[in-house]
Short mmCIF file of C-alpha atoms in Angstrom, two decimals:
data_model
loop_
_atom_site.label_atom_id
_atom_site.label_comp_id
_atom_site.label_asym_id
_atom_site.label_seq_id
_atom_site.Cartn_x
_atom_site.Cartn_y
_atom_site.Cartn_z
CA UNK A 1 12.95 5.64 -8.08
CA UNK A 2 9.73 5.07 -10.53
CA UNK A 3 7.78 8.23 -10.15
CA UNK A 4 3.49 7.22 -10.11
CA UNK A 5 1.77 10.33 -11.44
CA UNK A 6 -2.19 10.03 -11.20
CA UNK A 7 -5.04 11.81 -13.31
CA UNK A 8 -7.68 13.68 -12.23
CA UNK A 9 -6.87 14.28 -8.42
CA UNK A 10 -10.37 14.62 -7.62
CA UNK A 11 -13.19 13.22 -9.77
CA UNK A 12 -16.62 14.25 -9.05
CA UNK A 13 -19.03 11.71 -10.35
CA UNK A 14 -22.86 10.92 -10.34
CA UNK A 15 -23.84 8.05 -9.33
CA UNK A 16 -24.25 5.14 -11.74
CA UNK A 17 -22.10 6.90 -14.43
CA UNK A 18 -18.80 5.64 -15.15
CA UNK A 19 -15.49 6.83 -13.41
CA UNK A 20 -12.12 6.55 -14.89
CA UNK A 21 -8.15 7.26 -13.35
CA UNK A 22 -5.94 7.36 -15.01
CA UNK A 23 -1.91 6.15 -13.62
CA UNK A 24 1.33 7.10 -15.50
CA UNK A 25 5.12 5.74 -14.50
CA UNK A 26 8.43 7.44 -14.90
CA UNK A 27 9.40 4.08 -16.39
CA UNK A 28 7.98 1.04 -17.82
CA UNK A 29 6.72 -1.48 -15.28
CA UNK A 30 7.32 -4.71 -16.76
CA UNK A 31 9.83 -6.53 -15.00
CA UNK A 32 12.36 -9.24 -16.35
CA UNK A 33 9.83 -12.06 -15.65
CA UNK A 34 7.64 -10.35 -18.35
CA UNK A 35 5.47 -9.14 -15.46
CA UNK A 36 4.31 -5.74 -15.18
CA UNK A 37 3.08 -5.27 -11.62
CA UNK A 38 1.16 -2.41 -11.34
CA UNK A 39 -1.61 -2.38 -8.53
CA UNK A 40 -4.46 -0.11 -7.57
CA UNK A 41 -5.86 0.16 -4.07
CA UNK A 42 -9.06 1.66 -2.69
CA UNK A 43 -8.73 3.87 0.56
CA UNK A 44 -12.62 4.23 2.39
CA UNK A 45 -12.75 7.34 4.57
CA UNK A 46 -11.22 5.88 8.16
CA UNK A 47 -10.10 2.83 6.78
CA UNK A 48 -7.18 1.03 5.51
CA UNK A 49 -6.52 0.33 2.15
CA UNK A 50 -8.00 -2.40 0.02
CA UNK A 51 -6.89 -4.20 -3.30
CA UNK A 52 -8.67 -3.82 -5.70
CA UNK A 53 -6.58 -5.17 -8.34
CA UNK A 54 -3.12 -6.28 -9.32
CA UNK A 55 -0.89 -6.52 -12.46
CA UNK A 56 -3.21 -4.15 -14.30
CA UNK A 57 -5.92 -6.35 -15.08
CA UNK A 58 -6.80 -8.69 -12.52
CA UNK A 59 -9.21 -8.46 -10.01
CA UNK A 60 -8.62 -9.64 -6.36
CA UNK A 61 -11.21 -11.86 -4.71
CA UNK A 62 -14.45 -10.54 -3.69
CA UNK A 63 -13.87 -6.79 -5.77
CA UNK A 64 -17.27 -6.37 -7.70
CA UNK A 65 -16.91 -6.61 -11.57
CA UNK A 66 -17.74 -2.67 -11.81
CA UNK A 67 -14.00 -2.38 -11.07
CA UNK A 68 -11.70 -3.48 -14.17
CA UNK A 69 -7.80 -2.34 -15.03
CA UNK A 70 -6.21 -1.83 -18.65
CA UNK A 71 -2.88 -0.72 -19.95
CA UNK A 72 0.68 -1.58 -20.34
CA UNK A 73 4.03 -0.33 -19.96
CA UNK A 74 3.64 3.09 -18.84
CA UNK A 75 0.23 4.27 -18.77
CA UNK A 76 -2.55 2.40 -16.74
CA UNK A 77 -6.58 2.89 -16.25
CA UNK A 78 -8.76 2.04 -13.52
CA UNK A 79 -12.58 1.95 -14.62
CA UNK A 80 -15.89 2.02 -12.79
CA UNK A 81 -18.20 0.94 -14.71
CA UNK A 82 -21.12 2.37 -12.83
CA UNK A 83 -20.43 4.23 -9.19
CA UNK A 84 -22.04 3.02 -6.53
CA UNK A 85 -21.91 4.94 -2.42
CA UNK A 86 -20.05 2.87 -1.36
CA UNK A 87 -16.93 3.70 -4.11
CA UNK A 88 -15.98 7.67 -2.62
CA UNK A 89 -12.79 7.48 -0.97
CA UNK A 90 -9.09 7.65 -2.52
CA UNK A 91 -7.92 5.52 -5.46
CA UNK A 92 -4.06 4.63 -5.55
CA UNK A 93 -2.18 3.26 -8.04
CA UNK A 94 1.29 1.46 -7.01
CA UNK A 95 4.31 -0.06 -8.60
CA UNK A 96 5.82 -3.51 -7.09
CA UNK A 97 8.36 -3.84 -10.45
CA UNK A 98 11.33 -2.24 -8.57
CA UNK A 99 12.05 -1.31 -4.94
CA UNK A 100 11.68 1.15 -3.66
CA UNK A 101 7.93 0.24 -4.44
CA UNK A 102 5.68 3.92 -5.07
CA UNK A 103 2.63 5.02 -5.10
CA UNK A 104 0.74 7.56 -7.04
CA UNK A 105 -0.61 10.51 -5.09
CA UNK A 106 -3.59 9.33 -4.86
CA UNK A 107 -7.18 10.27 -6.62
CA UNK A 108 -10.36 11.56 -4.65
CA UNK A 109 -13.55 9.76 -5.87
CA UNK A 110 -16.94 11.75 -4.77
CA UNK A 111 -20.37 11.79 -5.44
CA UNK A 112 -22.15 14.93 -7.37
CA UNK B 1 -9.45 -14.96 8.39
CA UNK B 2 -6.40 -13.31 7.68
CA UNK B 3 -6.05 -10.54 10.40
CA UNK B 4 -3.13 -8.05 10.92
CA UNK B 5 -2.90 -5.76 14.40
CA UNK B 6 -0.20 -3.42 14.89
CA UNK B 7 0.70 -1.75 17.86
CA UNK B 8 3.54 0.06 19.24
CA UNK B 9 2.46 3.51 18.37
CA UNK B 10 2.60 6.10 20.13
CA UNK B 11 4.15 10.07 21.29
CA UNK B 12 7.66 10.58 21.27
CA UNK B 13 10.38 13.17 21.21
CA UNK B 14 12.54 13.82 18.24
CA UNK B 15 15.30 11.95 18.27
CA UNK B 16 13.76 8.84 20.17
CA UNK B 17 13.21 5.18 19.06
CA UNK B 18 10.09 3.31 18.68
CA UNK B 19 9.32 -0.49 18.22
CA UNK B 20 6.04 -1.53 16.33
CA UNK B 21 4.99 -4.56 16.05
CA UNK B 22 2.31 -6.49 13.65
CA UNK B 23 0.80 -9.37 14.84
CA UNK B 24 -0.43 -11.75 12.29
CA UNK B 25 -2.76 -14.61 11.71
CA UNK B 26 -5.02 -16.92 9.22
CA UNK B 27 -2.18 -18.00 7.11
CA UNK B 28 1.00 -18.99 7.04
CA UNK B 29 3.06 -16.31 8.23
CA UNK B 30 6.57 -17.58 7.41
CA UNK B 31 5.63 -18.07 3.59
CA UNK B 32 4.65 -14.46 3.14
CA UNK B 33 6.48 -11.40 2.42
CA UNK B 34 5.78 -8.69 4.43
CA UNK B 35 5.50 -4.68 4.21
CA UNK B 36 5.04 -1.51 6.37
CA UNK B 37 3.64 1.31 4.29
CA UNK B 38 2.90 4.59 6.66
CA UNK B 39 0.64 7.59 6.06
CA UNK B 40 0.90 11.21 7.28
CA UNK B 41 -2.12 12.78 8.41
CA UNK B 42 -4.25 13.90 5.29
CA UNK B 43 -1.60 12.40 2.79
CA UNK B 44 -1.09 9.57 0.38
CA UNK B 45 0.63 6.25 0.60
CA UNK B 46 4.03 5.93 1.50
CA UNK B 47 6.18 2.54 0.95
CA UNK B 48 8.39 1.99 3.64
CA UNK B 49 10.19 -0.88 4.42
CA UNK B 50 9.66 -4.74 2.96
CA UNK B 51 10.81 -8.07 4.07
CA UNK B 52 11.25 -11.65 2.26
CA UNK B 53 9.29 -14.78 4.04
CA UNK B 54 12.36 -16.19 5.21
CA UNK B 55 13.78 -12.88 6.68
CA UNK B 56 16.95 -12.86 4.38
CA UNK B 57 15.99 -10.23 2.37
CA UNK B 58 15.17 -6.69 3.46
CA UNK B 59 14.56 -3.30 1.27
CA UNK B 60 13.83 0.25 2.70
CA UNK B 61 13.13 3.51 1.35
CA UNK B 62 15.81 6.13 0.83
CA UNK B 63 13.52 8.47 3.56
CA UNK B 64 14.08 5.35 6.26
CA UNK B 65 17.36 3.80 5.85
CA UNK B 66 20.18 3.83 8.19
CA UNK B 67 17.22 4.65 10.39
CA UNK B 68 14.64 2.08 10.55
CA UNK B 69 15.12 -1.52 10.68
CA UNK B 70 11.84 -4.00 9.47
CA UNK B 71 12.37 -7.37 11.09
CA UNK B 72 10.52 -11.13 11.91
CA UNK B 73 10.23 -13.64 14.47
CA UNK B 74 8.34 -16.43 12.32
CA UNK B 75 7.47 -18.66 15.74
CA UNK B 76 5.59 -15.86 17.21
CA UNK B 77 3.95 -14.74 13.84
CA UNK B 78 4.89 -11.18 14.11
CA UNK B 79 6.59 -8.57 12.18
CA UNK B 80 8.36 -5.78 13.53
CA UNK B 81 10.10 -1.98 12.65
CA UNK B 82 12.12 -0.60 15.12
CA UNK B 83 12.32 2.92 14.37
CA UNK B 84 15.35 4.71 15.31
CA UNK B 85 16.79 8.89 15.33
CA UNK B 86 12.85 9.49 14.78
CA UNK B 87 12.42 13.12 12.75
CA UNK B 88 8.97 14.93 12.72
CA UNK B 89 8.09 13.82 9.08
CA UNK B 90 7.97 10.18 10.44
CA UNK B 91 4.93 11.12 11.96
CA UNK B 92 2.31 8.99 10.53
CA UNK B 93 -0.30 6.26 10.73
CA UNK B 94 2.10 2.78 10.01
CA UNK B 95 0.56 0.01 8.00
CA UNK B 96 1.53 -3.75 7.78
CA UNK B 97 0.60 -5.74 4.90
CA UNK B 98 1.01 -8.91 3.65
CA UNK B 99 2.33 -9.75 0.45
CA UNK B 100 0.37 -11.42 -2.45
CA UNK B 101 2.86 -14.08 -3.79
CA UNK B 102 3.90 -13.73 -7.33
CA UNK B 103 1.87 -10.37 -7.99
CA UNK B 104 4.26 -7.66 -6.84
CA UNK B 105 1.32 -6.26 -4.24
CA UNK B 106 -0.56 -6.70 -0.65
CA UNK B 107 -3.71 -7.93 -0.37
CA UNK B 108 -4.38 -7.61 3.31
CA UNK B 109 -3.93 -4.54 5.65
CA UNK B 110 -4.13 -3.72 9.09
CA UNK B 111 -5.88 -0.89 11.04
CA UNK B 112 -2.66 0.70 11.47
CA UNK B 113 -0.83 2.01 14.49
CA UNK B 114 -0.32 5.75 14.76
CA UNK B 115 2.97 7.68 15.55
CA UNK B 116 3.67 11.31 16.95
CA UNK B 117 6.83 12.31 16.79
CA UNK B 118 7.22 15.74 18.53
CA UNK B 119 8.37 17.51 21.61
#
């Protein structure tokens, strides 16, 4: 199985400064189809999760342009350009290049 | 409005079987791939079980298999996981989600259904 390791864990930020997570696979991600499908997913406190984007880079309808994915092959970023309130909650990054799909463990985003 | 409800949840003894079921709507249900991802209480993410549009095609995750079986009855729009030989570590909050076509991902959740499995 393709082992997600996230970094920091928790990420204290203030609010309008830039946040950044970082998402590392066991393996490379891009699958035979030249795809690399790695997603990230935004967990609210009490809710379910949300995309937030998919196959690194793009963002899914309606996520505000603050949000923005990089990377390739092994090693992935998810930026906020400036945090807002609304943003604390648990980042995840996930896999969908080989089942069984995984998840990183996820990353705590709070407010100073 | 794409809108997933799960229900099915509930207490039950180790050992015992559960059925959940997803009810979806707001888009074609047959056409998607579906997922259940579950979450224990104060953890992360945990993939599951996944299923191909047509049904044909199922995949499960080494902590499930033998055990749970993810199913679909495409007339009624609904998604299922009957959960069998239930262990306490299968006690979670179960997600369905429905797969984003061509982008290895799931772009809509539901509220989730919550199960207890102890004695």
């Amino acid at each position: 199985d393709i082992v997600m390791t996230q970094t920091p864990l928790s990420s204290p930020v203030t609010l309008g400064q830039p946040a950044s997570i970082s998402c590392r696979s066991s393996q490379s991600l891009v699958h035979s189809d030249g795809n690399t499908y790695l997603t990230w997913l935004q967990q609210r406190p009490g809710q379910p999760p949300r995309l937030l984007i998919y196959k690194i880079s793009d963002r899914f309808s309606g996520v505000p342009d603050r949000f923005s994915g990089s990377g390739a092959g092994t090693h992935f970023t998810l930026k906020i350009s400036r945090v807002e309130a609304e943003d604390v909650g648990v980042y995840y990054c996930m896999q969908g290049t080989q089942f069984p799909y995984t998840f990183g463990q996820g990353t705590k985003l709070e407010i100073k | 409005e794409v809108q997933l409800l799960e229900s099915g949840g509930g207490l039950v003894q180790p050992g015992g079987s559960l059925r959940l079921s997803c009810a979806a709507s707001g888009f074609t249900f047959s056409n998607s791939a579906m997922t259940w991802v579950r979450q224990a209480p104060g953890k992360g993410l945990e993939w599951v079980s996944a299923l191909s549009g047509s049904g044909g095609s199922t995949y499960y995750a080494d902590s499930v298999k033998g055990r749970f079986t993810i199913s679909r009855d495409n007339s009624n729009n609904t998604l299922y996981l009957q959960m069998n030989s239930l262990r306490a570590e299968d006690t979670a909050v179960y997600y369905c989600a429905k797969g984003y076509y061509g982008s290895g991902t799931y772009d809509y959740w539901g509220l989730g259904t919550l199960v207890t499995v102890s004695s």
